[in-house]
Amino acid sequence: MRAALLTSPGQDLTVREVQTAANLRADEVRVRTAAVGLCHSDLHVIDGLVQRPMPVVLGHEASGVVVEAGSAVEGVRVGDHVVVCFVVSCGVCRMCRAGRPAMCQDREATMRGTDEEPRLSLAGREVHQWTNIAGYAEEMVLHHSAVTAIDERMPLDLAALLGCAVATGIGSARTVAQIARGEHVAVIGCGGVGLNVCQGASLAGAATVIAIDRSDAKLELARTRFGATHTINSDREDAAAAVRALTDGGVDHAFEAVGLTPLVSLALDLTVRGGTVWAVGVFGDTAEIRIPAGHLHAGKGVHGVRAGSLVPSRDIPALVQAYLDGRLELEALVGERIPLDRINEGIADLRTGTGARTIVVF
Ligand SMILES: [Zn+2]
Ligand SMILES: [Zn+2]
């Protein structure tokens, strides 16, 4: 099957013929890829900010159809339409048993050992799977926990977006922050995740959803399609002063959805006494955050967020139903749909960042 390979950081991806393992393990499935979204964390690997073994196939929000299932796989069958999600879990560790698969402590159990035939290879050499998925490929060999069966009425191209941006954003607002009706919310950064935090806050009944970004195009999208009630361009306006004026002292929840440590400080300044900052963005491995102690005395907290605390088997079907009922915006997230051969054009668009996502369709 064909896959887009990254052989070293800073290079273009190259589309090559790659072998998938002929035999599945009992706990694996083989999925024919329908669509895969291009996400910023893929770009981190291409740019070398996150270091991983090479060659690697990137791509971690995908959809497809199950074409083969191992003997121990339950919950999905051949022919099922599935969302492929990076929350891959062992099912038996303490956090999995507590119903929190996003916090799984034993991801090795979901991968093949070094003594086993690799899932992907090129001329006898292992090709690595980014986030255990490797979605920039015509076929994926996956641990069964990576896939969730969905209603076949769901368009598969839009379904791919549920695997990362939508699940993380909506989950952060609803499952993690548990925004209550009438609360005030600010969201810093209106990329795929931030727009969906806005959408999740709006669905939760927040009285005020303030979107903050440096791009007018993204702010327009947040306001017209994703439920933001107010927008602030932080290049032109003092965001903290504007938010305090709009909300009588600050928001109950401030979300950092970019992954830059100075924005956590900004989020604290936007927050009312007793409020919470939710750090959703992915920070560099060595990043450190300094918190003026006065914020703690004001009863404020800073809370980390991992994958929106997603429980795929519970949350993915609910998101599909919300879309089918007309309650969830997905189409406005999509910019271009491109074939695998044009993936480097999509990567270039990701770097310039317009807010809309490019989807590779197969
Ligand atoms: Zn992602
Ligand atoms: Zn586990």
PDB file of N, CA and C and ligand atoms in Angstrom, residues 39 41 60-61 164 357, ligand 1:
ATOM      1  N   CYS A  39      -2.830  17.748  10.981  1.00  0.00           N
ATOM      2  CA  CYS A  39      -2.908  18.407  12.288  1.00  0.00           C
ATOM      3  C   CYS A  39      -1.546  18.990  12.669  1.00  0.00           C
ATOM      4  N   SER A  41       0.257  18.859  15.306  1.00  0.00           N
ATOM      5  CA  SER A  41       1.282  18.070  15.999  1.00  0.00           C
ATOM      6  C   SER A  41       2.065  17.195  15.007  1.00  0.00           C
ATOM      7  N   HIS A  60      -2.760  11.284  12.559  1.00  0.00           N
ATOM      8  CA  HIS A  60      -3.344  10.684  13.759  1.00  0.00           C
ATOM      9  C   HIS A  60      -4.814  11.001  13.945  1.00  0.00           C
ATOM     10  N   GLU A  61      -5.477  11.623  12.959  1.00  0.00           N
ATOM     11  CA  GLU A  61      -6.948  11.737  13.038  1.00  0.00           C
ATOM     12  C   GLU A  61      -7.486  11.216  11.721  1.00  0.00           C
ATOM     13  N   CYS A 164      -9.210  13.849  16.526  1.00  0.00           N
ATOM     14  CA  CYS A 164      -8.264  14.692  17.277  1.00  0.00           C
ATOM     15  C   CYS A 164      -8.877  16.034  17.642  1.00  0.00           C
ATOM     16  N   ARG A 357      -8.952  23.147   8.156  1.00  0.00           N
ATOM     17  CA  ARG A 357      -8.117  21.955   8.075  1.00  0.00           C
ATOM     18  C   ARG A 357      -8.113  21.369   6.689  1.00  0.00           C
TER      19      ARG A 357
HETATM   20 ZN    ZN B   1      -3.917  16.354  16.328  1.00  0.00          ZN
END
